[in-house]
Amino acid sequence: MTILHGTPRSGILAILWLTALLGACIHHSYAGTRDWQHFRTANRTGERRRLYLKWLIQSILLFDLGGVITLWLLPRPLGWTSLTQLRLSHPTPTASTAPPETSPAFFIGFGCGILILAGVFLLLRKLKRPLSLKPLGDFAAMIPRTWPEAGLAFLLCLNAGLGEELFFRLALPLLTGQLTGSLIAGAVLSTLLFGGMHWYQGLKGVLATTALGLIFMIRALNGTPLIWLMGFHALMDVVALFIRPALSGHFSRKTVRQPAVRPSS
C-alpha cells in the first residue's frame, strides 16, 4: 500500500502533489526561458558550462526525481516495476505482444534512414551546396562550442531521454489518471505541458515538440516500453546537437576546441 492508495486523504494528497509538480514545471519553464536569453548571448565558455550544468541538475531534480517519487506514491499495480518493464499501458490481448519498435525490420529501416540522411549531408557538403533544412525551433545556441561543453550537452541529451520520458510519458499521466479516472486526460495534460515547457524555442519549437510528444504518447498508450521511448528521445537530441551539426560542417577546430589555458605567471 502506498500514500496515494487506500486512505481517505489519498485524493487530497494526490491533488497537492500534482499541483506541486505543475507549479515546479511552470517555474522551471519561466526560469529556463530567462536563462536561455542569457545563454544565447553568452560568449565565455565558463558561463555557458555553468548554465549547462544548472539545467542538467534542475532536470534531474524535477523530472527524474519527481518521476520516481510519483511512481512510488502511486498504487503499486499502476506504478513501480523493473526499468525494462515500465510502460504507460499494456498492449491489448488481441494486439501483438512485441511493439513494432522492437522488431528487426524497424531497426533495419531506421538504420538505413540514418545512413541515407548522413550520405545526403556528406554529399552536399562535398559539393559545397548547403542543405536548406532549418530546425523547427530556436536551439542553435545550444550546440556546444568546446569539448567540456560537449560533455555537458551530451549528458543533457541522455537525461532528457531518461527523465522527460519517465515524467511526461509515465508518471504524470498515471498521476492525473489516478485523479480523473481517465488515462487519456493524463496523456493530454502531459503532452500539452511537454510542448509548453519548450517555449524558449519559440512558437515553432512549441508546436514541433508538442507534435513529437503526441507521437511518443500515442506509442506509450499502445504499450511501447518506456525504455525504447527514452532511447529514441535521447537519440533525437544527440542528432540535433551533435550529428546534424557535424554533418553540416558546423564543428571545426574553430568551433569545438579545448578551452584556452592562461599562461602561468
PDB file of C-alpha atoms in Angstrom:
ATOM      1  CA  MET A   1       0.000   0.000   0.000  1.00  0.00           C
ATOM      2  CA  THR A   2       1.270   3.466  -0.886  1.00  0.00           C
ATOM      3  CA  ILE A   3       0.462   7.009   0.234  1.00  0.00           C
ATOM      4  CA  LEU A   4      -1.988   7.594  -2.628  1.00  0.00           C
ATOM      5  CA  HIS A   5      -3.825   4.302  -2.137  1.00  0.00           C
ATOM      6  CA  GLY A   6      -6.265   3.068   0.451  1.00  0.00           C
ATOM      7  CA  THR A   7      -6.626   6.172   2.639  1.00  0.00           C
ATOM      8  CA  PRO A   8      -9.446   8.758   2.780  1.00  0.00           C
ATOM      9  CA  ARG A   9      -6.935  11.561   2.312  1.00  0.00           C
ATOM     10  CA  SER A  10      -5.292   9.998  -0.734  1.00  0.00           C
ATOM     11  CA  GLY A  11      -7.249  12.199  -3.151  1.00  0.00           C
ATOM     12  CA  ILE A  12      -6.198  15.388  -1.381  1.00  0.00           C
ATOM     13  CA  LEU A  13      -2.577  14.280  -1.237  1.00  0.00           C
ATOM     14  CA  ALA A  14      -2.643  13.417  -4.941  1.00  0.00           C
ATOM     15  CA  ILE A  15      -4.076  16.849  -5.804  1.00  0.00           C
ATOM     16  CA  LEU A  16      -1.443  18.583  -3.678  1.00  0.00           C
ATOM     17  CA  TRP A  17       1.376  16.581  -5.249  1.00  0.00           C
ATOM     18  CA  LEU A  18       0.082  17.195  -8.777  1.00  0.00           C
ATOM     19  CA  THR A  19      -0.239  20.917  -8.016  1.00  0.00           C
ATOM     20  CA  ALA A  20       3.329  20.968  -6.709  1.00  0.00           C
ATOM     21  CA  LEU A  21       4.600  19.243  -9.854  1.00  0.00           C
ATOM     22  CA  LEU A  22       2.725  21.599 -12.175  1.00  0.00           C
ATOM     23  CA  GLY A  23       3.967  24.610 -10.221  1.00  0.00           C
ATOM     24  CA  ALA A  24       7.535  23.335 -10.413  1.00  0.00           C
ATOM     25  CA  CYS A  25       7.172  22.824 -14.171  1.00  0.00           C
ATOM     26  CA  ILE A  26       5.835  26.356 -14.680  1.00  0.00           C
ATOM     27  CA  HIS A  27       8.644  27.841 -12.601  1.00  0.00           C
ATOM     28  CA  HIS A  28      11.220  25.707 -14.428  1.00  0.00           C
ATOM     29  CA  SER A  29       9.873  26.874 -17.792  1.00  0.00           C
ATOM     30  CA  TYR A  30       9.831  30.551 -16.773  1.00  0.00           C
ATOM     31  CA  ALA A  31      13.316  30.478 -15.262  1.00  0.00           C
ATOM     32  CA  GLY A  32      14.601  28.423 -18.179  1.00  0.00           C
ATOM     33  CA  THR A  33      13.343  30.969 -20.696  1.00  0.00           C
ATOM     34  CA  ARG A  34      15.120  33.739 -18.807  1.00  0.00           C
ATOM     35  CA  ASP A  35      18.338  31.708 -18.609  1.00  0.00           C
ATOM     36  CA  TRP A  36      18.050  30.892 -22.301  1.00  0.00           C
ATOM     37  CA  GLN A  37      18.039  34.571 -23.253  1.00  0.00           C
ATOM     38  CA  HIS A  38      21.244  34.999 -21.286  1.00  0.00           C
ATOM     39  CA  PHE A  39      22.746  31.796 -22.688  1.00  0.00           C
ATOM     40  CA  ARG A  40      22.196  32.892 -26.295  1.00  0.00           C
ATOM     41  CA  THR A  41      24.376  35.966 -25.789  1.00  0.00           C
ATOM     42  CA  ALA A  42      26.993  34.351 -23.528  1.00  0.00           C
ATOM     43  CA  ASN A  43      30.416  34.189 -25.196  1.00  0.00           C
ATOM     44  CA  ARG A  44      32.502  32.906 -22.313  1.00  0.00           C
ATOM     45  CA  THR A  45      32.617  29.125 -22.206  1.00  0.00           C
ATOM     46  CA  GLY A  46      32.707  29.171 -18.403  1.00  0.00           C
ATOM     47  CA  GLU A  47      29.332  30.900 -18.282  1.00  0.00           C
ATOM     48  CA  ARG A  48      27.915  28.510 -20.861  1.00  0.00           C
ATOM     49  CA  ARG A  49      29.152  25.492 -18.909  1.00  0.00           C
ATOM     50  CA  ARG A  50      27.572  26.899 -15.740  1.00  0.00           C
ATOM     51  CA  LEU A  51      24.181  27.089 -17.437  1.00  0.00           C
ATOM     52  CA  TYR A  52      24.562  23.628 -18.990  1.00  0.00           C
ATOM     53  CA  LEU A  53      25.250  22.233 -15.513  1.00  0.00           C
ATOM     54  CA  LYS A  54      22.402  24.219 -13.953  1.00  0.00           C
ATOM     55  CA  TRP A  55      19.904  22.859 -16.490  1.00  0.00           C
ATOM     56  CA  LEU A  56      21.191  19.322 -16.005  1.00  0.00           C
ATOM     57  CA  ILE A  57      20.789  19.446 -12.227  1.00  0.00           C
ATOM     58  CA  GLN A  58      17.363  21.081 -12.459  1.00  0.00           C
ATOM     59  CA  SER A  59      16.103  18.484 -14.940  1.00  0.00           C
ATOM     60  CA  ILE A  60      17.361  15.627 -12.751  1.00  0.00           C
ATOM     61  CA  LEU A  61      15.616  17.034  -9.683  1.00  0.00           C
ATOM     62  CA  LEU A  62      12.325  17.808 -11.440  1.00  0.00           C
ATOM     63  CA  PHE A  63      11.896  15.038 -13.995  1.00  0.00           C
ATOM     64  CA  ASP A  64      13.987  12.107 -12.745  1.00  0.00           C
ATOM     65  CA  LEU A  65      13.454  12.539  -9.015  1.00  0.00           C
ATOM     66  CA  GLY A  66       9.913  13.876  -9.428  1.00  0.00           C
ATOM     67  CA  GLY A  67       9.008  10.968 -11.667  1.00  0.00           C
ATOM     68  CA  VAL A  68      10.454   8.366  -9.310  1.00  0.00           C
ATOM     69  CA  ILE A  69       8.677   9.883  -6.292  1.00  0.00           C
ATOM     70  CA  THR A  70       5.398   9.958  -8.235  1.00  0.00           C
ATOM     71  CA  LEU A  71       5.709   6.286  -9.144  1.00  0.00           C
ATOM     72  CA  TRP A  72       6.480   5.469  -5.519  1.00  0.00           C
ATOM     73  CA  LEU A  73       3.366   7.335  -4.377  1.00  0.00           C
ATOM     74  CA  LEU A  74       1.101   5.623  -6.889  1.00  0.00           C
ATOM     75  CA  PRO A  75      -0.635   2.312  -6.167  1.00  0.00           C
ATOM     76  CA  ARG A  76       1.834  -0.454  -6.902  1.00  0.00           C
ATOM     77  CA  PRO A  77      -0.242  -2.069  -9.711  1.00  0.00           C
ATOM     78  CA  LEU A  78      -0.121   1.256 -11.589  1.00  0.00           C
ATOM     79  CA  GLY A  79       3.384   2.301 -10.770  1.00  0.00           C
ATOM     80  CA  TRP A  80       6.680   0.667  -9.997  1.00  0.00           C
ATOM     81  CA  THR A  81       8.250  -2.301 -11.763  1.00  0.00           C
ATOM     82  CA  SER A  82      11.627  -3.024 -13.357  1.00  0.00           C
ATOM     83  CA  LEU A  83      13.024  -0.466 -15.807  1.00  0.00           C
ATOM     84  CA  THR A  84      12.693  -2.763 -18.824  1.00  0.00           C
ATOM     85  CA  GLN A  85       9.032  -3.420 -17.998  1.00  0.00           C
ATOM     86  CA  LEU A  86       7.953   0.161 -17.348  1.00  0.00           C
ATOM     87  CA  ARG A  87       5.205   1.224 -19.734  1.00  0.00           C
ATOM     88  CA  LEU A  88       2.204   3.514 -19.611  1.00  0.00           C
ATOM     89  CA  SER A  89      -0.265   0.993 -20.985  1.00  0.00           C
ATOM     90  CA  HIS A  90      -0.069  -2.715 -21.681  1.00  0.00           C
ATOM     91  CA  PRO A  91      -0.960  -3.987 -25.161  1.00  0.00           C
ATOM     92  CA  THR A  92      -4.417  -5.464 -25.599  1.00  0.00           C
ATOM     93  CA  PRO A  93      -4.589  -9.272 -25.743  1.00  0.00           C
ATOM     94  CA  THR A  94      -5.507  -9.124 -29.415  1.00  0.00           C
ATOM     95  CA  ALA A  95      -2.513  -6.943 -30.233  1.00  0.00           C
ATOM     96  CA  SER A  96       0.958  -8.212 -30.965  1.00  0.00           C
ATOM     97  CA  THR A  97       2.965  -8.899 -27.823  1.00  0.00           C
ATOM     98  CA  ALA A  98       6.006  -7.136 -29.262  1.00  0.00           C
ATOM     99  CA  PRO A  99       5.650  -3.456 -30.267  1.00  0.00           C
ATOM    100  CA  PRO A 100       6.825  -2.618 -33.790  1.00  0.00           C
ATOM    101  CA  GLU A 101       9.689  -0.515 -32.390  1.00  0.00           C
ATOM    102  CA  THR A 102      11.353  -3.690 -31.128  1.00  0.00           C
ATOM    103  CA  SER A 103      11.159  -5.648 -34.387  1.00  0.00           C
ATOM    104  CA  PRO A 104      14.298  -6.243 -36.519  1.00  0.00           C
ATOM    105  CA  ALA A 105      12.570  -4.686 -39.538  1.00  0.00           C
ATOM    106  CA  PHE A 106      12.133  -1.406 -37.650  1.00  0.00           C
ATOM    107  CA  PHE A 107      15.813  -1.229 -36.698  1.00  0.00           C
ATOM    108  CA  ILE A 108      16.903  -2.093 -40.241  1.00  0.00           C
ATOM    109  CA  GLY A 109      14.666   0.627 -41.687  1.00  0.00           C
ATOM    110  CA  PHE A 110      15.706   3.149 -39.038  1.00  0.00           C
ATOM    111  CA  GLY A 111      19.390   2.430 -39.633  1.00  0.00           C
ATOM    112  CA  CYS A 112      19.003   2.725 -43.403  1.00  0.00           C
ATOM    113  CA  GLY A 113      17.232   6.050 -42.985  1.00  0.00           C
ATOM    114  CA  ILE A 114      20.067   7.406 -40.817  1.00  0.00           C
ATOM    115  CA  LEU A 115      22.682   6.236 -43.336  1.00  0.00           C
ATOM    116  CA  ILE A 116      20.804   7.785 -46.263  1.00  0.00           C
ATOM    117  CA  LEU A 117      20.394  11.092 -44.419  1.00  0.00           C
ATOM    118  CA  ALA A 118      24.078  11.118 -43.462  1.00  0.00           C
ATOM    119  CA  GLY A 119      25.041  10.363 -47.069  1.00  0.00           C
ATOM    120  CA  VAL A 120      22.955  13.272 -48.353  1.00  0.00           C
ATOM    121  CA  PHE A 121      24.565  15.661 -45.861  1.00  0.00           C
ATOM    122  CA  LEU A 122      28.079  14.491 -46.729  1.00  0.00           C
ATOM    123  CA  LEU A 123      27.444  14.659 -50.470  1.00  0.00           C
ATOM    124  CA  LEU A 124      26.045  18.190 -50.300  1.00  0.00           C
ATOM    125  CA  ARG A 125      28.915  19.233 -48.078  1.00  0.00           C
ATOM    126  CA  LYS A 126      31.433  17.843 -50.545  1.00  0.00           C
ATOM    127  CA  LEU A 127      29.673  19.642 -53.393  1.00  0.00           C
ATOM    128  CA  LYS A 128      29.621  22.789 -51.227  1.00  0.00           C
ATOM    129  CA  ARG A 129      25.874  23.014 -51.509  1.00  0.00           C
ATOM    130  CA  PRO A 130      24.379  23.645 -48.064  1.00  0.00           C
ATOM    131  CA  LEU A 131      21.152  21.861 -47.312  1.00  0.00           C
ATOM    132  CA  SER A 132      18.417  24.419 -46.587  1.00  0.00           C
ATOM    133  CA  LEU A 133      16.944  22.480 -43.684  1.00  0.00           C
ATOM    134  CA  LYS A 134      16.137  24.777 -40.799  1.00  0.00           C
ATOM    135  CA  PRO A 135      15.359  23.243 -37.409  1.00  0.00           C
ATOM    136  CA  LEU A 136      11.846  23.718 -36.060  1.00  0.00           C
ATOM    137  CA  GLY A 137      12.851  25.709 -33.019  1.00  0.00           C
ATOM    138  CA  ASP A 138      15.425  28.143 -31.757  1.00  0.00           C
ATOM    139  CA  PHE A 139      18.076  25.949 -30.153  1.00  0.00           C
ATOM    140  CA  ALA A 140      21.144  26.613 -32.315  1.00  0.00           C
ATOM    141  CA  ALA A 141      22.903  28.314 -29.412  1.00  0.00           C
ATOM    142  CA  MET A 142      22.679  25.032 -27.504  1.00  0.00           C
ATOM    143  CA  ILE A 143      25.177  23.398 -29.877  1.00  0.00           C
ATOM    144  CA  PRO A 144      28.424  23.041 -27.881  1.00  0.00           C
ATOM    145  CA  ARG A 145      31.495  25.069 -28.790  1.00  0.00           C
ATOM    146  CA  THR A 146      34.184  23.371 -26.674  1.00  0.00           C
ATOM    147  CA  TRP A 147      34.865  19.805 -25.606  1.00  0.00           C
ATOM    148  CA  PRO A 148      33.823  20.431 -21.966  1.00  0.00           C
ATOM    149  CA  GLU A 149      30.594  21.964 -23.252  1.00  0.00           C
ATOM    150  CA  ALA A 150      30.085  18.923 -25.475  1.00  0.00           C
ATOM    151  CA  GLY A 151      30.335  16.616 -22.472  1.00  0.00           C
ATOM    152  CA  LEU A 152      27.686  18.537 -20.549  1.00  0.00           C
ATOM    153  CA  ALA A 153      25.447  18.836 -23.614  1.00  0.00           C
ATOM    154  CA  PHE A 154      25.697  15.086 -24.159  1.00  0.00           C
ATOM    155  CA  LEU A 155      24.637  14.449 -20.548  1.00  0.00           C
ATOM    156  CA  LEU A 156      21.708  16.817 -21.097  1.00  0.00           C
ATOM    157  CA  CYS A 157      20.650  14.766 -24.137  1.00  0.00           C
ATOM    158  CA  LEU A 158      20.843  11.493 -22.224  1.00  0.00           C
ATOM    159  CA  ASN A 159      18.946  12.837 -19.237  1.00  0.00           C
ATOM    160  CA  ALA A 160      16.302  14.416 -21.468  1.00  0.00           C
ATOM    161  CA  GLY A 161      15.555  10.949 -22.800  1.00  0.00           C
ATOM    162  CA  LEU A 162      15.587   9.353 -19.363  1.00  0.00           C
ATOM    163  CA  GLY A 163      13.943  11.985 -17.183  1.00  0.00           C
ATOM    164  CA  GLU A 164      11.446  13.590 -19.541  1.00  0.00           C
ATOM    165  CA  GLU A 165      10.071  10.272 -20.759  1.00  0.00           C
ATOM    166  CA  LEU A 166       9.802   8.982 -17.189  1.00  0.00           C
ATOM    167  CA  PHE A 167       7.962  12.139 -16.157  1.00  0.00           C
ATOM    168  CA  PHE A 168       5.815  13.041 -19.186  1.00  0.00           C
ATOM    169  CA  ARG A 169       5.116   9.598 -20.653  1.00  0.00           C
ATOM    170  CA  LEU A 170       4.591   7.655 -17.427  1.00  0.00           C
ATOM    171  CA  ALA A 171       4.492   9.363 -14.029  1.00  0.00           C
ATOM    172  CA  LEU A 172       2.402  12.456 -14.818  1.00  0.00           C
ATOM    173  CA  PRO A 173      -0.207  10.642 -16.970  1.00  0.00           C
ATOM    174  CA  LEU A 174      -0.614   7.954 -14.288  1.00  0.00           C
ATOM    175  CA  LEU A 175      -0.963  10.515 -11.509  1.00  0.00           C
ATOM    176  CA  THR A 176      -3.506  12.571 -13.460  1.00  0.00           C
ATOM    177  CA  GLY A 177      -5.335   9.416 -14.464  1.00  0.00           C
ATOM    178  CA  GLN A 178      -5.483   8.389 -10.814  1.00  0.00           C
ATOM    179  CA  LEU A 179      -7.262  11.659 -10.007  1.00  0.00           C
ATOM    180  CA  THR A 180      -9.565  11.940 -13.023  1.00  0.00           C
ATOM    181  CA  GLY A 181     -10.191   8.281 -13.686  1.00  0.00           C
ATOM    182  CA  SER A 182      -9.094   8.790 -17.281  1.00  0.00           C
ATOM    183  CA  LEU A 183      -5.636   7.922 -18.573  1.00  0.00           C
ATOM    184  CA  ILE A 184      -6.438   9.894 -21.733  1.00  0.00           C
ATOM    185  CA  ALA A 185      -6.885  13.056 -19.648  1.00  0.00           C
ATOM    186  CA  GLY A 186      -3.458  12.462 -18.140  1.00  0.00           C
ATOM    187  CA  ALA A 187      -1.987  11.895 -21.591  1.00  0.00           C
ATOM    188  CA  VAL A 188      -3.456  15.152 -22.918  1.00  0.00           C
ATOM    189  CA  LEU A 189      -2.215  17.185 -19.950  1.00  0.00           C
ATOM    190  CA  SER A 190       1.267  15.682 -20.167  1.00  0.00           C
ATOM    191  CA  THR A 191       1.536  16.267 -23.913  1.00  0.00           C
ATOM    192  CA  LEU A 192       0.458  19.914 -23.682  1.00  0.00           C
ATOM    193  CA  LEU A 193       2.777  20.541 -20.739  1.00  0.00           C
ATOM    194  CA  PHE A 194       5.665  18.857 -22.562  1.00  0.00           C
ATOM    195  CA  GLY A 195       5.234  21.186 -25.527  1.00  0.00           C
ATOM    196  CA  GLY A 196       4.681  24.274 -23.394  1.00  0.00           C
ATOM    197  CA  MET A 197       7.886  23.747 -21.447  1.00  0.00           C
ATOM    198  CA  HIS A 198       9.814  24.262 -24.715  1.00  0.00           C
ATOM    199  CA  TRP A 199       8.540  27.833 -25.005  1.00  0.00           C
ATOM    200  CA  TYR A 200      12.117  29.105 -25.052  1.00  0.00           C
ATOM    201  CA  GLN A 201      12.376  27.640 -28.578  1.00  0.00           C
ATOM    202  CA  GLY A 202       9.648  29.925 -29.861  1.00  0.00           C
ATOM    203  CA  LEU A 203       6.208  29.100 -31.235  1.00  0.00           C
ATOM    204  CA  LYS A 204       7.565  26.749 -33.907  1.00  0.00           C
ATOM    205  CA  GLY A 205       9.529  24.900 -31.281  1.00  0.00           C
ATOM    206  CA  VAL A 206       6.456  24.534 -29.057  1.00  0.00           C
ATOM    207  CA  LEU A 207       4.352  23.205 -31.933  1.00  0.00           C
ATOM    208  CA  ALA A 208       7.080  20.819 -33.065  1.00  0.00           C
ATOM    209  CA  THR A 209       7.744  19.412 -29.605  1.00  0.00           C
ATOM    210  CA  THR A 210       4.020  19.109 -28.903  1.00  0.00           C
ATOM    211  CA  ALA A 211       3.560  17.108 -32.106  1.00  0.00           C
ATOM    212  CA  LEU A 212       6.559  14.957 -31.235  1.00  0.00           C
ATOM    213  CA  GLY A 213       5.254  14.482 -27.703  1.00  0.00           C
ATOM    214  CA  LEU A 214       1.894  13.432 -29.125  1.00  0.00           C
ATOM    215  CA  ILE A 215       3.555  10.764 -31.277  1.00  0.00           C
ATOM    216  CA  PHE A 216       5.510   9.461 -28.299  1.00  0.00           C
ATOM    217  CA  MET A 217       2.369   9.490 -26.148  1.00  0.00           C
ATOM    218  CA  ILE A 218       0.395   7.520 -28.726  1.00  0.00           C
ATOM    219  CA  ARG A 219       3.143   4.913 -28.757  1.00  0.00           C
ATOM    220  CA  ALA A 220       3.156   4.865 -24.950  1.00  0.00           C
ATOM    221  CA  LEU A 221      -0.614   4.348 -24.854  1.00  0.00           C
ATOM    222  CA  ASN A 222      -0.191   1.485 -27.323  1.00  0.00           C
ATOM    223  CA  GLY A 223       2.178  -0.335 -24.988  1.00  0.00           C
ATOM    224  CA  THR A 224       5.639   0.658 -26.200  1.00  0.00           C
ATOM    225  CA  PRO A 225       8.093   0.054 -23.316  1.00  0.00           C
ATOM    226  CA  LEU A 226       9.294   3.289 -21.762  1.00  0.00           C
ATOM    227  CA  ILE A 227      12.940   2.324 -22.198  1.00  0.00           C
ATOM    228  CA  TRP A 228      12.512   2.414 -26.001  1.00  0.00           C
ATOM    229  CA  LEU A 229      10.957   5.862 -25.861  1.00  0.00           C
ATOM    230  CA  MET A 230      13.822   7.006 -23.644  1.00  0.00           C
ATOM    231  CA  GLY A 231      16.352   5.758 -26.167  1.00  0.00           C
ATOM    232  CA  PHE A 232      14.668   7.383 -29.164  1.00  0.00           C
ATOM    233  CA  HIS A 233      14.247  10.688 -27.310  1.00  0.00           C
ATOM    234  CA  ALA A 234      17.915  10.796 -26.306  1.00  0.00           C
ATOM    235  CA  LEU A 235      18.980   9.804 -29.823  1.00  0.00           C
ATOM    236  CA  MET A 236      16.943  12.609 -31.393  1.00  0.00           C
ATOM    237  CA  ASP A 237      18.574  15.156 -29.093  1.00  0.00           C
ATOM    238  CA  VAL A 238      22.039  13.789 -29.892  1.00  0.00           C
ATOM    239  CA  VAL A 239      21.256  14.052 -33.600  1.00  0.00           C
ATOM    240  CA  ALA A 240      20.085  17.660 -33.181  1.00  0.00           C
ATOM    241  CA  LEU A 241      23.056  18.857 -31.107  1.00  0.00           C
ATOM    242  CA  PHE A 242      25.890  16.691 -32.437  1.00  0.00           C
ATOM    243  CA  ILE A 243      25.298  14.577 -35.545  1.00  0.00           C
ATOM    244  CA  ARG A 244      23.433  17.101 -37.681  1.00  0.00           C
ATOM    245  CA  PRO A 245      25.864  19.974 -36.891  1.00  0.00           C
ATOM    246  CA  ALA A 246      28.814  17.665 -37.583  1.00  0.00           C
ATOM    247  CA  LEU A 247      27.434  16.552 -40.953  1.00  0.00           C
ATOM    248  CA  SER A 248      26.641  20.132 -41.949  1.00  0.00           C
ATOM    249  CA  GLY A 249      30.183  21.275 -41.181  1.00  0.00           C
ATOM    250  CA  HIS A 250      29.292  23.240 -38.049  1.00  0.00           C
ATOM    251  CA  PHE A 251      32.010  21.622 -35.956  1.00  0.00           C
ATOM    252  CA  SER A 252      35.581  22.537 -36.737  1.00  0.00           C
ATOM    253  CA  ARG A 253      38.768  23.459 -34.920  1.00  0.00           C
ATOM    254  CA  LYS A 254      37.377  26.954 -34.639  1.00  0.00           C
ATOM    255  CA  THR A 255      34.038  25.953 -33.140  1.00  0.00           C
ATOM    256  CA  VAL A 256      34.838  22.908 -30.989  1.00  0.00           C
ATOM    257  CA  ARG A 257      38.115  23.213 -29.208  1.00  0.00           C
ATOM    258  CA  GLN A 258      39.796  22.866 -25.865  1.00  0.00           C
ATOM    259  CA  PRO A 259      39.311  25.916 -23.617  1.00  0.00           C
ATOM    260  CA  ALA A 260      42.198  28.332 -23.655  1.00  0.00           C
ATOM    261  CA  VAL A 261      44.731  27.860 -20.881  1.00  0.00           C
ATOM    262  CA  ARG A 262      46.021  31.005 -19.257  1.00  0.00           C
ATOM    263  CA  PRO A 263      49.823  31.192 -19.157  1.00  0.00           C
ATOM    264  CA  SER A 264      51.235  30.808 -15.679  1.00  0.00           C
ATOM    265  CA  SER A 265      52.864  33.926 -14.295  1.00  0.00           C
TER     266      SER A 265
END
